[in-house]
Amino acid sequence: KAGVTQTPRYLIKTRGQQVTLSCSPISGHRSVSWYQQTPGQGLQFLFEYFSETQRNKGNFPGRFSGRQFSNSRSEMNVSTLELGDSALYLCASSPGQGVLPQHFGDGTRLSIL
Amino acid sequence: DAKTTQPPSMDCAEGRAANLPCNHSTISGNEYVYWYRQIHSQGPQYIIHGLKNNETNEMASLIITEDRKSSTLILPHATLRDTAVYYCIVRVEGDSNYQLIWGAGTKLIIKP
């Protein structure tokens, strides 16, 4: 069974731009969660989507948004990029909302210049 | 909020058992403990989880104290590929949703 797939693996943007990251969950998994990982703050929860609806949300500004499609694939968007948004963005999937354990992809490394 | 405390780093000799402790003294009765590890440049990998009983799978064993205030992850025969950051995580239930509280983890270095 294929794992969680995130694209792209690496991305370089400049301040003020916006970016869209993609996540394909494990087949049959309907919940997708997004996390931001930085050296200083560690792993922080962004949001969880299930059945195309955001079900849970962390403490991030509105510049961070996401969506989920009917095939459970998910995208995360960050607008008006700031230098502090440089991080590894991780996607995790699980069979249902709040169902653990989650299984992670290898992330998208976003660098802001 | 239930939170976890882990030593920042540990060494272990290849072939020996690696015992990684975690303190979760404020854990509630229905909160599970989860263990993940993250190898450099990869996403976190699920290892094992438990509520009150000891658990074992093909990767590791999890020993939870009777009072549930701490647990130990045991890698029975550590290899160089087990070098990673190990996270002990507690799921905290809120009114309408939940949070996974990730700490800083333990950097485990397996030495030949």
mmCIF file of C-alpha atoms in Angstrom:
data_model
loop_
_atom_site.group_PDB
_atom_site.id
_atom_site.type_symbol
_atom_site.label_atom_id
_atom_site.label_comp_id
_atom_site.label_asym_id
_atom_site.label_seq_id
_atom_site.Cartn_x
_atom_site.Cartn_y
_atom_site.Cartn_z
ATOM 1 C CA LYS A 1 0.000 0.000 0.000
ATOM 2 C CA ALA A 2 1.474 3.356 -0.991
ATOM 3 C CA GLY A 3 2.201 5.771 1.817
ATOM 4 C CA VAL A 4 1.327 9.432 2.186
ATOM 5 C CA THR A 5 2.665 11.418 -0.760
ATOM 6 C CA GLN A 6 3.533 15.084 -0.526
ATOM 7 C CA THR A 7 4.500 17.326 -3.414
ATOM 8 C CA PRO A 8 6.701 19.107 -4.040
ATOM 9 C CA ARG A 9 9.509 17.931 -1.728
ATOM 10 C CA TYR A 10 11.310 21.266 -1.873
ATOM 11 C CA LEU A 11 10.123 24.776 -2.630
ATOM 12 C CA ILE A 12 11.763 28.187 -2.598
ATOM 13 C CA LYS A 13 9.640 31.324 -2.492
ATOM 14 C CA THR A 14 10.121 34.994 -1.683
ATOM 15 C CA ARG A 15 8.366 37.115 0.905
ATOM 16 C CA GLY A 16 4.872 38.199 -0.064
ATOM 17 C CA GLN A 17 4.246 35.325 -2.450
ATOM 18 C CA GLN A 18 1.782 32.543 -1.846
ATOM 19 C CA VAL A 19 2.275 28.798 -2.025
ATOM 20 C CA THR A 20 0.155 25.672 -2.374
ATOM 21 C CA LEU A 21 1.291 22.303 -1.065
ATOM 22 C CA SER A 22 -0.323 19.006 -1.953
ATOM 23 C CA CYS A 23 -0.940 15.806 -0.014
ATOM 24 C CA SER A 24 -2.289 12.453 -1.176
ATOM 25 C CA PRO A 25 -3.291 10.249 1.766
ATOM 26 C CA ILE A 26 -2.958 6.499 2.076
ATOM 27 C CA SER A 27 -5.653 4.792 0.031
ATOM 28 C CA GLY A 28 -8.796 4.477 2.111
ATOM 29 C CA HIS A 29 -7.774 7.135 4.614
ATOM 30 C CA ARG A 30 -10.265 9.962 4.784
ATOM 31 C CA SER A 31 -8.687 12.275 7.341
ATOM 32 C CA VAL A 32 -5.757 14.519 6.508
ATOM 33 C CA SER A 33 -3.884 16.668 9.023
ATOM 34 C CA TRP A 34 -1.203 19.268 8.400
ATOM 35 C CA TYR A 35 1.711 20.168 10.655
ATOM 36 C CA GLN A 36 4.495 22.735 10.597
ATOM 37 C CA GLN A 37 7.910 21.693 11.878
ATOM 38 C CA THR A 38 10.647 24.194 12.695
ATOM 39 C CA PRO A 39 13.833 23.793 14.747
ATOM 40 C CA GLY A 40 12.653 26.292 17.332
ATOM 41 C CA GLN A 41 8.991 25.316 17.753
ATOM 42 C CA GLY A 42 9.034 21.629 16.904
ATOM 43 C CA LEU A 43 5.960 20.004 15.413
ATOM 44 C CA GLN A 44 2.855 22.187 15.533
ATOM 45 C CA PHE A 45 -0.622 21.223 14.398
ATOM 46 C CA LEU A 46 -2.183 23.353 11.685
ATOM 47 C CA PHE A 47 -5.535 21.732 10.872
ATOM 48 C CA GLU A 48 -7.373 18.497 10.138
ATOM 49 C CA TYR A 49 -9.756 17.807 7.273
ATOM 50 C CA PHE A 50 -12.313 15.050 7.064
ATOM 51 C CA SER A 51 -15.064 14.656 4.461
ATOM 52 C CA GLU A 52 -13.954 17.887 2.784
ATOM 53 C CA THR A 53 -14.538 19.912 5.967
ATOM 54 C CA GLN A 54 -12.068 21.379 8.410
ATOM 55 C CA ARG A 55 -12.692 19.564 11.709
ATOM 56 C CA ASN A 56 -9.902 20.747 13.949
ATOM 57 C CA LYS A 57 -7.630 23.762 13.885
ATOM 58 C CA GLY A 58 -4.413 24.800 15.565
ATOM 59 C CA ASN A 59 -3.281 28.266 16.529
ATOM 60 C CA PHE A 60 -2.066 29.697 13.223
ATOM 61 C CA PRO A 61 -3.036 32.937 11.454
ATOM 62 C CA GLY A 62 -5.603 33.035 8.685
ATOM 63 C CA ARG A 63 -2.844 33.164 6.071
ATOM 64 C CA PHE A 64 -2.711 29.400 6.500
ATOM 65 C CA SER A 65 -5.637 27.635 4.909
ATOM 66 C CA GLY A 66 -6.453 24.291 3.434
ATOM 67 C CA ARG A 67 -9.011 22.249 1.646
ATOM 68 C CA GLN A 68 -9.847 18.643 0.966
ATOM 69 C CA PHE A 69 -11.265 17.140 -2.182
ATOM 70 C CA SER A 70 -13.794 14.373 -2.592
ATOM 71 C CA ASN A 71 -11.013 11.846 -3.191
ATOM 72 C CA SER A 72 -9.510 12.848 0.216
ATOM 73 C CA ARG A 73 -6.513 14.549 -1.341
ATOM 74 C CA SER A 74 -5.704 17.795 0.431
ATOM 75 C CA GLU A 75 -3.979 21.060 -0.310
ATOM 76 C CA MET A 76 -2.568 23.640 2.035
ATOM 77 C CA ASN A 77 -2.154 27.269 1.050
ATOM 78 C CA VAL A 78 -0.042 29.942 2.673
ATOM 79 C CA SER A 79 -0.541 33.515 1.495
ATOM 80 C CA THR A 80 1.655 36.579 1.953
ATOM 81 C CA LEU A 81 4.666 34.483 2.874
ATOM 82 C CA GLU A 82 6.933 35.630 5.690
ATOM 83 C CA LEU A 83 10.495 34.602 6.476
ATOM 84 C CA GLY A 84 9.203 32.775 9.552
ATOM 85 C CA ASP A 85 7.125 30.476 7.377
ATOM 86 C CA SER A 86 10.283 28.646 6.372
ATOM 87 C CA ALA A 87 9.694 25.148 7.692
ATOM 88 C CA LEU A 88 9.047 21.515 6.926
ATOM 89 C CA TYR A 89 5.322 21.069 6.280
ATOM 90 C CA LEU A 90 4.086 17.596 7.070
ATOM 91 C CA CYS A 91 0.884 15.898 6.088
ATOM 92 C CA ALA A 92 -0.547 12.936 7.979
ATOM 93 C CA SER A 93 -3.479 10.702 7.137
ATOM 94 C CA SER A 94 -5.669 8.332 9.124
ATOM 95 C CA PRO A 95 -8.802 6.303 8.446
ATOM 96 C CA GLY A 96 -11.183 8.742 10.115
ATOM 97 C CA GLN A 97 -11.544 12.011 11.960
ATOM 98 C CA GLY A 98 -9.506 11.932 15.131
ATOM 99 C CA VAL A 99 -8.510 8.322 14.512
ATOM 100 C CA LEU A 100 -4.973 7.534 15.550
ATOM 101 C CA PRO A 101 -2.293 6.677 14.793
ATOM 102 C CA GLN A 102 -1.685 9.025 11.908
ATOM 103 C CA HIS A 103 0.771 8.148 9.162
ATOM 104 C CA PHE A 104 3.030 10.888 7.875
ATOM 105 C CA GLY A 105 4.503 11.827 4.532
ATOM 106 C CA ASP A 106 8.095 13.011 4.198
ATOM 107 C CA GLY A 107 7.037 16.632 3.999
ATOM 108 C CA THR A 108 7.596 19.669 1.837
ATOM 109 C CA ARG A 109 10.615 21.779 2.757
ATOM 110 C CA LEU A 110 9.613 25.414 2.192
ATOM 111 C CA SER A 111 12.307 28.077 2.182
ATOM 112 C CA ILE A 112 11.433 31.772 2.087
ATOM 113 C CA LEU A 113 14.047 34.185 0.774
ATOM 114 C CA ASP B 1 -3.004 19.967 29.340
ATOM 115 C CA ALA B 2 -1.200 16.672 29.568
ATOM 116 C CA LYS B 3 2.347 17.130 28.379
ATOM 117 C CA THR B 4 5.370 14.910 28.041
ATOM 118 C CA THR B 5 8.955 15.250 29.210
ATOM 119 C CA GLN B 6 11.811 13.372 27.576
ATOM 120 C CA PRO B 7 15.599 13.560 27.897
ATOM 121 C CA PRO B 8 17.032 15.585 24.996
ATOM 122 C CA SER B 9 19.524 12.934 23.951
ATOM 123 C CA MET B 10 20.706 9.388 24.627
ATOM 124 C CA ASP B 11 23.382 7.041 23.331
ATOM 125 C CA CYS B 12 23.118 3.293 22.960
ATOM 126 C CA ALA B 13 25.533 0.662 21.691
ATOM 127 C CA GLU B 14 24.548 -1.276 18.611
ATOM 128 C CA GLY B 15 22.964 -4.603 19.500
ATOM 129 C CA ARG B 16 21.969 -3.508 22.982
ATOM 130 C CA ALA B 17 18.480 -2.600 24.156
ATOM 131 C CA ALA B 18 17.620 1.078 23.952
ATOM 132 C CA ASN B 19 15.318 2.254 26.721
ATOM 133 C CA LEU B 20 13.730 5.649 26.133
ATOM 134 C CA PRO B 21 11.851 7.172 29.071
ATOM 135 C CA CYS B 22 8.928 9.567 28.967
ATOM 136 C CA ASN B 23 7.228 11.387 31.788
ATOM 137 C CA HIS B 24 3.542 12.257 31.398
ATOM 138 C CA SER B 25 2.579 12.919 35.000
ATOM 139 C CA THR B 26 -0.561 14.937 34.156
ATOM 140 C CA ILE B 27 -2.073 12.356 31.843
ATOM 141 C CA SER B 28 -5.782 11.669 32.229
ATOM 142 C CA GLY B 29 -7.345 8.252 32.575
ATOM 143 C CA ASN B 30 -8.507 7.915 28.983
ATOM 144 C CA GLU B 31 -5.513 9.478 27.225
ATOM 145 C CA TYR B 32 -3.318 7.200 25.168
ATOM 146 C CA VAL B 33 0.451 7.508 24.884
ATOM 147 C CA TYR B 34 1.851 7.350 21.348
ATOM 148 C CA TRP B 35 5.437 6.945 20.217
ATOM 149 C CA TYR B 36 6.807 8.115 16.898
ATOM 150 C CA ARG B 37 10.309 8.494 15.566
ATOM 151 C CA GLN B 38 11.729 10.776 12.923
ATOM 152 C CA ILE B 39 14.790 9.872 10.942
ATOM 153 C CA HIS B 40 16.635 12.776 9.392
ATOM 154 C CA SER B 41 14.889 14.216 6.312
ATOM 155 C CA GLN B 42 11.862 11.958 6.714
ATOM 156 C CA GLY B 43 8.399 12.350 8.222
ATOM 157 C CA PRO B 44 7.581 10.918 11.657
ATOM 158 C CA GLN B 45 7.044 7.173 11.693
ATOM 159 C CA TYR B 46 4.484 5.593 14.025
ATOM 160 C CA ILE B 47 5.994 3.028 16.416
ATOM 161 C CA ILE B 48 3.507 1.967 19.075
ATOM 162 C CA HIS B 49 0.827 3.224 21.455
ATOM 163 C CA GLY B 50 -0.809 2.153 24.696
ATOM 164 C CA LEU B 51 -3.281 3.111 27.404
ATOM 165 C CA LYS B 52 -2.427 1.170 30.553
ATOM 166 C CA ASN B 53 -1.186 -2.272 29.576
ATOM 167 C CA ASN B 54 2.263 -3.037 28.217
ATOM 168 C CA GLU B 55 2.318 -3.373 24.460
ATOM 169 C CA THR B 56 4.669 -5.071 22.005
ATOM 170 C CA ASN B 57 4.885 -5.099 18.232
ATOM 171 C CA GLU B 58 7.512 -5.913 15.641
ATOM 172 C CA MET B 59 9.305 -2.632 16.215
ATOM 173 C CA ALA B 60 9.313 -2.105 19.962
ATOM 174 C CA SER B 61 7.817 -2.662 23.391
ATOM 175 C CA LEU B 62 6.022 -0.073 25.479
ATOM 176 C CA ILE B 63 6.043 -0.304 29.251
ATOM 177 C CA ILE B 64 3.573 1.955 31.073
ATOM 178 C CA THR B 65 3.798 2.340 34.841
ATOM 179 C CA GLU B 66 0.799 1.343 36.911
ATOM 180 C CA ASP B 67 0.046 4.962 37.824
ATOM 181 C CA ARG B 68 0.414 5.885 34.107
ATOM 182 C CA LYS B 69 2.637 8.831 34.953
ATOM 183 C CA SER B 70 5.521 7.543 32.866
ATOM 184 C CA SER B 71 6.383 5.070 30.159
ATOM 185 C CA THR B 72 9.433 3.512 28.517
ATOM 186 C CA LEU B 73 9.907 2.631 24.888
ATOM 187 C CA ILE B 74 12.224 -0.340 24.429
ATOM 188 C CA LEU B 75 14.033 -1.135 21.192
ATOM 189 C CA PRO B 76 15.276 -4.633 22.026
ATOM 190 C CA HIS B 77 18.278 -4.866 19.697
ATOM 191 C CA ALA B 78 19.199 -1.402 18.470
ATOM 192 C CA THR B 79 20.785 -1.015 15.043
ATOM 193 C CA LEU B 80 22.447 1.979 13.424
ATOM 194 C CA ARG B 81 19.225 2.569 11.486
ATOM 195 C CA ASP B 82 17.427 3.250 14.772
ATOM 196 C CA THR B 83 19.296 6.544 15.112
ATOM 197 C CA ALA B 84 16.483 9.108 15.122
ATOM 198 C CA VAL B 85 14.515 11.555 17.241
ATOM 199 C CA TYR B 86 11.906 9.708 19.298
ATOM 200 C CA TYR B 87 8.709 11.477 20.327
ATOM 201 C CA CYS B 88 6.405 10.525 23.159
ATOM 202 C CA ILE B 89 2.992 12.055 22.530
ATOM 203 C CA VAL B 90 -0.231 12.318 24.456
ATOM 204 C CA ARG B 91 -3.575 12.953 22.865
ATOM 205 C CA VAL B 92 -5.507 15.573 24.808
ATOM 206 C CA GLU B 93 -9.302 15.592 24.432
ATOM 207 C CA GLY B 94 -11.011 18.964 24.312
ATOM 208 C CA ASP B 95 -14.684 19.910 24.379
ATOM 209 C CA SER B 96 -15.235 19.312 20.703
ATOM 210 C CA ASN B 97 -11.906 18.209 19.333
ATOM 211 C CA TYR B 98 -8.497 16.969 20.341
ATOM 212 C CA GLN B 99 -4.827 17.902 20.218
ATOM 213 C CA LEU B 100 -1.665 15.901 19.898
ATOM 214 C CA ILE B 101 0.955 17.470 22.135
ATOM 215 C CA TRP B 102 4.405 16.980 20.575
ATOM 216 C CA GLY B 103 7.433 17.669 22.745
ATOM 217 C CA ALA B 104 11.035 18.146 21.704
ATOM 218 C CA GLY B 105 11.723 14.399 21.669
ATOM 219 C CA THR B 106 14.842 12.387 22.484
ATOM 220 C CA LYS B 107 17.658 12.247 19.972
ATOM 221 C CA LEU B 108 18.835 8.634 20.112
ATOM 222 C CA ILE B 109 22.268 7.904 18.700
ATOM 223 C CA ILE B 110 23.208 4.276 18.142
ATOM 224 C CA LYS B 111 26.950 3.774 18.241
ATOM 225 C CA PRO B 112 28.816 0.890 16.573
#
